[in-house]
mmCIF file of C-alpha atoms in Angstrom:
data_model
loop_
_atom_site.group_PDB
_atom_site.id
_atom_site.type_symbol
_atom_site.label_atom_id
_atom_site.label_comp_id
_atom_site.label_asym_id
_atom_site.label_seq_id
_atom_site.Cartn_x
_atom_site.Cartn_y
_atom_site.Cartn_z
ATOM 1 C CA MET O 26 2.141 3.219 -3.630
ATOM 2 C CA THR O 27 1.996 5.883 -5.828
ATOM 3 C CA GLU O 28 -1.364 6.456 -7.108
ATOM 4 C CA PRO O 29 -1.977 6.878 -11.140
ATOM 5 C CA SER O 30 -1.444 10.538 -11.352
ATOM 6 C CA ALA O 31 -3.862 16.191 2.960
ATOM 7 C CA ALA O 32 -6.414 15.504 5.433
ATOM 8 C CA ARG O 33 -4.165 18.142 6.691
ATOM 9 C CA ASP O 34 -1.673 20.767 5.415
ATOM 10 C CA ALA O 35 1.140 20.038 7.318
ATOM 11 C CA TYR O 36 1.953 17.249 9.304
ATOM 12 C CA THR O 37 0.847 17.137 13.254
ATOM 13 C CA HIS O 38 4.450 18.435 15.300
ATOM 14 C CA GLU O 39 5.452 14.888 16.260
ATOM 15 C CA GLU O 40 5.304 13.907 12.338
ATOM 16 C CA CYS O 41 7.595 16.648 11.501
ATOM 17 C CA ALA O 42 9.938 16.351 14.190
ATOM 18 C CA GLN O 43 10.255 12.344 13.648
ATOM 19 C CA ALA O 44 10.117 12.896 9.200
ATOM 20 C CA GLY O 45 14.233 13.337 9.256
ATOM 21 C CA ARG O 46 14.926 10.695 11.422
ATOM 22 C CA ALA O 47 15.827 7.312 10.604
ATOM 23 C CA ASP O 48 13.176 4.864 12.279
ATOM 24 C CA GLY O 49 14.346 2.168 13.829
ATOM 25 C CA HIS O 50 15.866 -0.999 12.591
ATOM 26 C CA ALA O 51 16.991 -4.507 13.241
ATOM 27 C CA HIS O 52 19.536 -4.763 16.043
ATOM 28 C CA ASP O 53 21.030 -7.702 18.286
ATOM 29 C CA GLN O 54 19.549 -7.356 21.988
ATOM 30 C CA PRO O 55 19.140 -10.422 24.903
ATOM 31 C CA ALA O 56 15.962 -11.810 24.898
ATOM 32 C CA ARG O 57 13.350 -11.164 27.434
ATOM 33 C CA ARG O 58 10.040 -11.338 28.105
ATOM 34 C CA GLU O 59 7.667 -8.121 28.137
ATOM 35 C CA PRO O 60 4.041 -7.891 27.790
ATOM 36 C CA ALA O 61 2.633 -8.370 24.364
ATOM 37 C CA PRO O 62 0.839 -4.603 23.478
ATOM 38 C CA ARG O 63 -2.558 -4.269 22.339
ATOM 39 C CA GLY O 64 -3.274 -4.036 18.810
ATOM 40 C CA PRO O 65 -3.597 -6.001 15.642
ATOM 41 C CA TRP O 66 0.138 -7.675 16.157
ATOM 42 C CA GLY O 67 -1.200 -10.022 18.303
ATOM 43 C CA ALA O 68 -2.733 -11.683 15.578
ATOM 44 C CA LEU O 69 -0.283 -10.101 12.633
ATOM 45 C CA VAL O 70 2.349 -11.728 14.379
ATOM 46 C CA GLU O 71 1.682 -15.538 13.074
ATOM 47 C CA ALA O 72 1.750 -14.026 9.575
ATOM 48 C CA VAL O 73 5.477 -12.501 9.526
ATOM 49 C CA ARG O 74 9.062 -13.928 10.100
ATOM 50 C CA CYS O 75 12.004 -12.117 10.569
ATOM 51 C CA PRO O 76 13.308 -10.879 7.198
ATOM 52 C CA VAL O 77 17.207 -11.422 8.536
ATOM 53 C CA CYS O 78 16.875 -15.415 9.191
ATOM 54 C CA GLY O 79 13.687 -16.256 8.248
ATOM 55 C CA ASP O 80 12.683 -17.257 11.846
ATOM 56 C CA SER O 81 9.683 -16.833 14.028
ATOM 57 C CA LEU O 82 8.963 -13.970 15.407
ATOM 58 C CA ALA O 83 6.894 -13.127 18.659
ATOM 59 C CA VAL O 84 5.685 -9.270 20.274
ATOM 60 C CA ALA O 85 7.491 -7.526 22.990
ATOM 61 C CA GLU O 86 6.390 -3.976 24.422
ATOM 62 C CA ARG O 87 7.978 -2.637 21.848
ATOM 63 C CA SER O 88 9.454 -4.191 19.258
ATOM 64 C CA LEU O 89 8.938 -8.036 16.774
ATOM 65 C CA ARG O 90 11.657 -10.501 18.230
ATOM 66 C CA CYS O 91 13.059 -13.684 16.748
ATOM 67 C CA PRO O 92 14.681 -16.491 19.189
ATOM 68 C CA ASN O 93 17.903 -15.304 17.695
ATOM 69 C CA ARG O 94 17.536 -11.885 18.975
ATOM 70 C CA HIS O 95 16.705 -9.658 16.121
ATOM 71 C CA THR O 96 14.566 -7.463 17.081
ATOM 72 C CA PHE O 97 12.753 -4.315 15.133
ATOM 73 C CA ASP O 98 10.719 -2.043 16.531
ATOM 74 C CA ILE O 99 7.598 -0.690 16.600
ATOM 75 C CA ALA O 100 8.032 3.556 16.258
ATOM 76 C CA ARG O 101 5.875 5.898 17.685
ATOM 77 C CA GLN O 102 3.685 5.929 15.124
ATOM 78 C CA GLY O 103 2.836 2.557 15.435
ATOM 79 C CA TYR O 104 4.173 0.789 12.310
ATOM 80 C CA VAL O 105 7.361 -1.904 12.418
ATOM 81 C CA SER O 106 10.376 -1.029 11.277
ATOM 82 C CA LEU O 107 11.555 -4.058 8.935
ATOM 83 C CA LEU O 108 13.851 -2.391 6.263
ATOM 84 C CA SER O 109 17.232 -0.572 8.259
ATOM 85 C CA GLY O 110 18.765 2.056 6.710
ATOM 86 C CA ALA O 111 20.901 0.807 4.204
ATOM 87 C CA LYS O 112 18.237 -1.319 2.305
ATOM 88 C CA ARG O 113 15.169 1.583 2.817
ATOM 89 C CA THR O 114 14.782 1.623 -1.461
ATOM 90 C CA ALA O 115 14.724 5.622 -2.970
ATOM 91 C CA ASN O 116 12.343 5.895 -4.756
ATOM 92 C CA ALA O 117 9.874 5.682 -1.527
ATOM 93 C CA ASP O 118 6.600 8.850 -1.338
ATOM 94 C CA SER O 119 7.895 11.859 0.627
ATOM 95 C CA ALA O 120 6.218 13.936 3.274
ATOM 96 C CA ALA O 121 4.679 15.816 0.535
ATOM 97 C CA MET O 122 3.458 13.253 -1.725
ATOM 98 C CA VAL O 123 1.813 11.211 1.252
ATOM 99 C CA LEU O 124 0.103 14.332 2.213
ATOM 100 C CA ALA O 125 -1.320 15.459 -1.233
ATOM 101 C CA ARG O 126 -2.717 12.035 -1.379
ATOM 102 C CA THR O 127 -4.197 12.200 1.933
ATOM 103 C CA ALA O 128 -6.112 15.634 0.899
ATOM 104 C CA PHE O 129 -7.004 14.242 -2.680
ATOM 105 C CA LEU O 130 -8.786 10.772 -1.141
ATOM 106 C CA GLU O 131 -10.652 12.474 1.989
ATOM 107 C CA ALA O 132 -12.236 14.758 -0.938
ATOM 108 C CA GLY O 133 -13.641 11.468 -1.952
ATOM 109 C CA HIS O 134 -12.347 11.875 -5.824
ATOM 110 C CA TYR O 135 -11.962 7.731 -5.189
ATOM 111 C CA ALA O 136 -14.971 7.150 -3.103
ATOM 112 C CA PRO O 137 -16.971 4.869 -6.392
ATOM 113 C CA LEU O 138 -13.162 2.834 -6.590
ATOM 114 C CA THR O 139 -12.906 2.617 -2.814
ATOM 115 C CA GLY O 140 -16.156 1.512 -2.692
ATOM 116 C CA ALA O 141 -15.942 -1.259 -5.857
ATOM 117 C CA LEU O 142 -12.617 -2.631 -4.772
ATOM 118 C CA ALA O 143 -14.661 -3.272 -0.925
ATOM 119 C CA ARG O 144 -17.245 -4.835 -2.743
ATOM 120 C CA THR O 145 -15.348 -7.353 -4.806
ATOM 121 C CA THR O 146 -13.418 -8.317 -1.857
ATOM 122 C CA ALA O 147 -16.212 -9.045 0.310
ATOM 123 C CA ALA O 148 -18.028 -11.443 -2.696
ATOM 124 C CA LEU O 149 -14.653 -13.687 -2.804
ATOM 125 C CA GLY O 150 -16.242 -15.217 0.162
ATOM 126 C CA LEU O 151 -12.735 -15.175 2.019
ATOM 127 C CA PRO O 152 -11.761 -16.040 4.766
ATOM 128 C CA ALA O 153 -13.959 -19.568 5.678
ATOM 129 C CA GLU O 154 -17.183 -18.446 7.439
ATOM 130 C CA GLY O 155 -15.957 -18.124 10.769
ATOM 131 C CA ALA O 156 -12.143 -17.500 10.210
ATOM 132 C CA GLY O 157 -10.755 -13.922 11.308
ATOM 133 C CA GLY O 158 -7.991 -14.008 8.064
ATOM 134 C CA THR O 159 -5.675 -11.958 6.476
ATOM 135 C CA VAL O 160 -5.516 -9.362 3.862
ATOM 136 C CA LEU O 161 -2.362 -8.259 2.800
ATOM 137 C CA ASP O 162 -1.425 -5.054 0.974
ATOM 138 C CA ALA O 163 1.668 -5.081 -0.986
ATOM 139 C CA GLY O 164 1.808 -1.137 -1.552
ATOM 140 C CA ALA O 165 0.140 0.093 0.769
ATOM 141 C CA GLY O 166 0.744 3.768 0.852
ATOM 142 C CA THR O 167 -1.553 5.313 3.484
ATOM 143 C CA GLY O 168 -3.871 2.234 4.093
ATOM 144 C CA HIS O 169 -6.696 4.147 2.667
ATOM 145 C CA TYR O 170 -7.671 0.949 0.732
ATOM 146 C CA LEU O 171 -6.969 -1.641 3.187
ATOM 147 C CA ALA O 172 -8.990 0.291 5.777
ATOM 148 C CA ALA O 173 -11.717 -0.537 3.379
ATOM 149 C CA VAL O 174 -11.394 -3.799 2.703
ATOM 150 C CA LEU O 175 -11.087 -4.407 6.457
ATOM 151 C CA GLU O 176 -14.634 -2.461 6.983
ATOM 152 C CA ALA O 177 -15.902 -5.517 4.501
ATOM 153 C CA LEU O 178 -14.278 -8.128 6.196
ATOM 154 C CA PRO O 179 -15.339 -8.286 9.723
ATOM 155 C CA GLY O 180 -12.970 -10.355 12.025
ATOM 156 C CA ALA O 181 -9.892 -10.082 9.203
ATOM 157 C CA VAL O 182 -6.718 -8.197 9.946
ATOM 158 C CA GLY O 183 -4.826 -6.569 7.524
ATOM 159 C CA LEU O 184 -1.273 -6.349 7.193
ATOM 160 C CA ALA O 185 0.029 -2.764 4.972
ATOM 161 C CA LEU O 186 3.760 -3.443 3.268
ATOM 162 C CA ASP O 187 5.211 -0.458 1.914
ATOM 163 C CA ALA O 188 8.955 1.181 2.037
ATOM 164 C CA SER O 189 7.492 5.085 2.467
ATOM 165 C CA PRO O 190 7.478 5.487 6.743
ATOM 166 C CA HIS O 191 5.962 8.847 5.608
ATOM 167 C CA ALA O 192 2.748 6.540 4.441
ATOM 168 C CA LEU O 193 3.383 3.637 6.946
ATOM 169 C CA ARG O 194 2.692 6.749 9.920
ATOM 170 C CA ARG O 195 -1.041 6.802 8.804
ATOM 171 C CA ALA O 196 -1.551 3.629 7.503
ATOM 172 C CA ALA O 197 -0.907 2.218 11.043
ATOM 173 C CA ARG O 198 -3.773 4.114 12.049
ATOM 174 C CA ALA O 199 -5.983 3.393 8.688
ATOM 175 C CA HIS O 200 -7.639 0.805 11.024
ATOM 176 C CA PRO O 201 -7.958 -1.008 14.673
ATOM 177 C CA ARG O 202 -7.557 -4.008 12.889
ATOM 178 C CA ALA O 203 -4.089 -3.151 10.494
ATOM 179 C CA GLY O 204 -0.711 -3.488 10.712
ATOM 180 C CA ALA O 205 1.593 -1.632 9.145
ATOM 181 C CA ALA O 206 5.693 -2.593 8.253
ATOM 182 C CA SER O 207 8.631 -1.016 6.108
ATOM 183 C CA TRP O 208 9.343 -3.137 2.936
ATOM 184 C CA ASP O 209 10.203 -2.876 -0.660
ATOM 185 C CA VAL O 210 7.755 -5.152 -2.368
ATOM 186 C CA TRP O 211 10.358 -5.992 -5.242
ATOM 187 C CA ARG O 212 12.367 -7.844 -2.020
ATOM 188 C CA PRO O 213 10.616 -11.690 -0.281
ATOM 189 C CA PHE O 214 8.346 -10.212 1.502
ATOM 190 C CA PRO O 215 8.636 -10.981 5.376
ATOM 191 C CA VAL O 216 5.459 -13.226 5.475
ATOM 192 C CA ARG O 217 4.902 -16.553 5.851
ATOM 193 C CA ASP O 218 3.975 -19.225 2.871
ATOM 194 C CA GLY O 219 0.427 -19.362 2.110
ATOM 195 C CA CYS O 220 -0.734 -17.715 5.208
ATOM 196 C CA ALA O 221 -2.570 -14.647 3.095
ATOM 197 C CA ASP O 222 -6.480 -14.889 2.502
ATOM 198 C CA ILE O 223 -5.801 -11.776 -0.064
ATOM 199 C CA VAL O 224 -3.844 -10.120 -1.655
ATOM 200 C CA LEU O 225 -3.750 -6.324 -2.265
ATOM 201 C CA ASN O 226 -2.206 -5.062 -4.653
ATOM 202 C CA VAL O 227 -3.482 -0.988 -5.743
ATOM 203 C CA PHE O 228 -1.672 0.961 -8.108
ATOM 204 C CA ALA O 229 1.382 -0.597 -6.788
ATOM 205 C CA PRO O 230 4.486 -2.897 -8.302
ATOM 206 C CA ARG O 231 3.345 -6.014 -9.072
ATOM 207 C CA ASN O 232 6.246 -9.555 -7.508
ATOM 208 C CA GLY O 233 3.868 -12.129 -9.046
ATOM 209 C CA ALA O 234 6.330 -15.031 -6.886
ATOM 210 C CA GLU O 235 5.786 -13.061 -3.959
ATOM 211 C CA PHE O 236 2.263 -12.673 -3.847
ATOM 212 C CA ARG O 237 1.765 -16.803 -5.319
ATOM 213 C CA ARG O 238 4.447 -17.567 -2.265
ATOM 214 C CA VAL O 239 2.441 -16.023 0.062
ATOM 215 C CA LEU O 240 -0.986 -16.688 -0.482
ATOM 216 C CA GLY O 241 -2.904 -19.822 0.497
ATOM 217 C CA PRO O 242 -4.442 -22.282 -1.829
ATOM 218 C CA ARG O 243 -7.754 -21.192 -1.962
ATOM 219 C CA GLY O 244 -7.125 -17.021 -1.664
ATOM 220 C CA ALA O 245 -7.246 -14.151 -4.314
ATOM 221 C CA LEU O 246 -5.005 -11.966 -5.808
ATOM 222 C CA VAL O 247 -7.088 -8.472 -6.142
ATOM 223 C CA VAL O 248 -5.219 -5.807 -8.341
ATOM 224 C CA VAL O 249 -6.006 -2.425 -9.116
ATOM 225 C CA THR O 250 -4.522 -0.383 -12.483
ATOM 226 C CA PRO O 251 -5.746 2.557 -14.394
ATOM 227 C CA THR O 252 -6.609 2.064 -18.036
ATOM 228 C CA GLY O 253 -5.454 4.193 -21.014
ATOM 229 C CA ARG O 254 -7.861 6.724 -20.174
ATOM 230 C CA HIS O 255 -7.317 7.290 -16.438
ATOM 231 C CA LEU O 256 -6.540 10.999 -16.439
ATOM 232 C CA ARG O 257 -6.672 11.741 -20.034
ATOM 233 C CA GLU O 258 -7.632 15.163 -19.849
ATOM 234 C CA LEU O 259 -4.740 16.248 -17.335
ATOM 235 C CA ARG O 260 -1.754 14.151 -18.532
ATOM 236 C CA GLY O 261 -0.147 16.767 -21.055
ATOM 237 C CA ALA O 262 -1.422 20.072 -19.185
ATOM 238 C CA LEU O 263 0.367 18.626 -15.909
ATOM 239 C CA GLY O 264 3.163 16.494 -17.155
ATOM 240 C CA LEU O 265 1.719 13.178 -16.128
ATOM 241 C CA LEU O 266 3.123 10.117 -16.957
ATOM 242 C CA GLU O 267 1.253 8.230 -19.940
ATOM 243 C CA VAL O 268 -0.417 4.950 -19.487
ATOM 244 C CA ASP O 269 1.891 2.132 -20.604
ATOM 245 C CA PRO O 270 -0.879 1.130 -23.485
ATOM 246 C CA ASP O 271 0.605 -2.949 -22.787
ATOM 247 C CA LYS O 272 -0.293 -2.478 -19.016
ATOM 248 C CA ALA O 273 -2.705 -4.875 -19.136
ATOM 249 C CA GLU O 274 -0.231 -8.073 -21.043
ATOM 250 C CA ARG O 275 2.492 -6.314 -18.620
ATOM 251 C CA LEU O 276 0.015 -7.417 -15.916
ATOM 252 C CA GLU O 277 -0.808 -10.898 -17.442
ATOM 253 C CA ARG O 278 3.025 -11.879 -18.052
ATOM 254 C CA THR O 279 3.953 -10.660 -14.863
ATOM 255 C CA LEU O 280 1.680 -13.358 -13.139
ATOM 256 C CA SER O 281 1.855 -15.814 -15.761
ATOM 257 C CA GLY O 282 3.237 -19.157 -13.835
ATOM 258 C CA HIS O 283 1.250 -18.189 -10.767
ATOM 259 C CA PHE O 284 -1.882 -16.628 -10.917
ATOM 260 C CA ALA O 285 -4.715 -17.839 -13.200
ATOM 261 C CA PRO O 286 -7.440 -14.220 -14.411
ATOM 262 C CA GLU O 287 -10.903 -15.008 -13.258
ATOM 263 C CA ARG O 288 -12.798 -11.687 -13.915
ATOM 264 C CA THR O 289 -12.146 -8.120 -14.380
ATOM 265 C CA GLU O 290 -14.476 -5.011 -13.451
ATOM 266 C CA ASP O 291 -14.211 -1.546 -15.617
ATOM 267 C CA LEU O 292 -14.753 0.985 -13.650
ATOM 268 C CA GLU O 293 -14.926 4.347 -15.125
ATOM 269 C CA TYR O 294 -16.811 7.772 -13.689
ATOM 270 C CA PRO O 295 -16.395 11.502 -14.138
ATOM 271 C CA LEU O 296 -14.675 13.820 -11.925
ATOM 272 C CA GLU O 297 -15.266 18.024 -11.214
ATOM 273 C CA LEU O 298 -12.146 18.983 -9.328
ATOM 274 C CA SER O 299 -11.025 22.297 -7.959
ATOM 275 C CA ALA O 300 -7.671 23.880 -8.721
ATOM 276 C CA ALA O 301 -6.137 22.217 -5.332
ATOM 277 C CA ASP O 302 -7.335 18.933 -6.102
ATOM 278 C CA VAL O 303 -5.544 18.843 -9.364
ATOM 279 C CA ALA O 304 -2.280 20.371 -7.432
ATOM 280 C CA ASN O 305 -3.037 17.266 -5.237
ATOM 281 C CA LEU O 306 -3.145 14.630 -8.002
ATOM 282 C CA ALA O 307 -0.115 15.871 -9.437
ATOM 283 C CA ALA O 308 1.696 16.252 -5.837
ATOM 284 C CA MET O 309 0.689 12.832 -4.733
ATOM 285 C CA GLY O 310 2.254 10.819 -7.663
ATOM 286 C CA PRO O 311 5.063 10.232 -10.118
ATOM 287 C CA ALA O 312 5.365 13.226 -11.524
ATOM 288 C CA ALA O 313 6.399 14.922 -8.200
ATOM 289 C CA ARG O 314 10.038 13.062 -7.977
ATOM 290 C CA HIS O 315 10.485 15.088 -11.569
ATOM 291 C CA VAL O 316 8.765 18.425 -11.428
ATOM 292 C CA GLU O 317 9.329 21.609 -8.568
ATOM 293 C CA PRO O 318 6.154 21.442 -6.794
ATOM 294 C CA GLU O 319 5.750 25.626 -7.659
ATOM 295 C CA GLU O 320 5.712 24.752 -11.109
ATOM 296 C CA LEU O 321 3.208 21.717 -10.921
ATOM 297 C CA ARG O 322 1.060 24.470 -8.560
ATOM 298 C CA GLU O 323 1.592 26.528 -11.673
ATOM 299 C CA ARG O 324 0.436 24.269 -14.333
ATOM 300 C CA ALA O 325 -2.747 22.857 -11.805
ATOM 301 C CA ALA O 326 -3.496 27.257 -11.369
ATOM 302 C CA ALA O 327 -3.563 27.128 -15.067
ATOM 303 C CA LEU O 328 -6.531 24.768 -15.637
ATOM 304 C CA GLY O 329 -8.986 26.903 -13.820
ATOM 305 C CA GLU O 330 -10.941 27.069 -10.744
ATOM 306 C CA ARG O 331 -13.085 23.505 -12.138
ATOM 307 C CA VAL O 332 -12.050 20.955 -13.808
ATOM 308 C CA GLN O 333 -13.405 18.160 -15.469
ATOM 309 C CA ALA O 334 -11.338 14.651 -16.249
ATOM 310 C CA THR O 335 -12.394 10.950 -16.438
ATOM 311 C CA ALA O 336 -11.331 8.209 -13.418
ATOM 312 C CA SER O 337 -10.638 5.163 -15.489
ATOM 313 C CA PHE O 338 -9.905 1.916 -13.354
ATOM 314 C CA GLY O 339 -10.142 -2.274 -13.422
ATOM 315 C CA ILE O 340 -10.091 -4.402 -11.058
ATOM 316 C CA SER O 341 -9.304 -7.737 -11.437
ATOM 317 C CA VAL O 342 -9.285 -10.981 -9.875
ATOM 318 C CA TYR O 343 -6.963 -13.364 -10.047
ATOM 319 C CA ARG O 344 -6.063 -17.321 -7.906
ATOM 320 C CA PRO O 345 -3.306 -18.495 -7.407
ATOM 321 C CA LEU O 346 -2.572 -21.746 -9.852
ATOM 322 C CA PRO O 347 -1.609 -25.272 -8.219
ATOM 323 C CA PRO O 348 2.286 -26.188 -7.727
ATOM 324 C CA ALA O 349 3.803 -27.321 -11.167
ATOM 325 C CA GLY O 350 4.533 -31.292 -10.872
#
């Protein structure tokens, strides 16, 4: 997930030690009975499928395994490695981007958005009363928004998909009922047809066909996008990417044929940011891939100790269209 441009200033020793390592991959190994670990994967395993052969997966002690013996390790940090090393995406968030995003979100600057998203999903009436339900967050990042939604939906479980191992280490710990797995959301999801009650898409790429495939017929897609007014005071000074003026139209085109729009809530409020907040804001988004960190810090410092800006978002709900024919 890339926020529209850390709780800690550095990784723990364990995270630093893991940052440069490959995080597991599919491999063949003899099937054997092992005790299933506690946690969300006991419920989520019914929703996922083997990304190699498409068969069902079962929980082993430290892995997920299909009947064809394709095995996917559960990393020490708790997420499942479904992408092999050769298939990792080049634009996944770096460790520095994740730290900056964590610091910015935990400072509460997007708390009104987080609360509005949780209220929107709770008002959908999904899953049906008495059912546990499954929430899929495509491009989940650190799991910040998924955790808030799960708090609003007692009994539901959540699956966070993201390409960044650094973000997934946090997503796997974001909520007791959330599981996390590495995946490129542009590819067909390793998820069963119709298994999700809600799909979340917050500042992330949109794969309309896959969103439709994994949603149940009564499910809902909830999309969060920045408006053209979002952070308008900071874009030039920080070198942040401009919001495409045709973004709303592109969103509709991406989802057309798969979803019908139900409603959109606009949310706008003022931000008061410190120099450190502005530096984190710049470092957590796409600008961090194109501008050196020291230059971003200098640009942020040049704005002064207190900076006023505008947060502006659209929260849109879509319903799946019935199958053609």
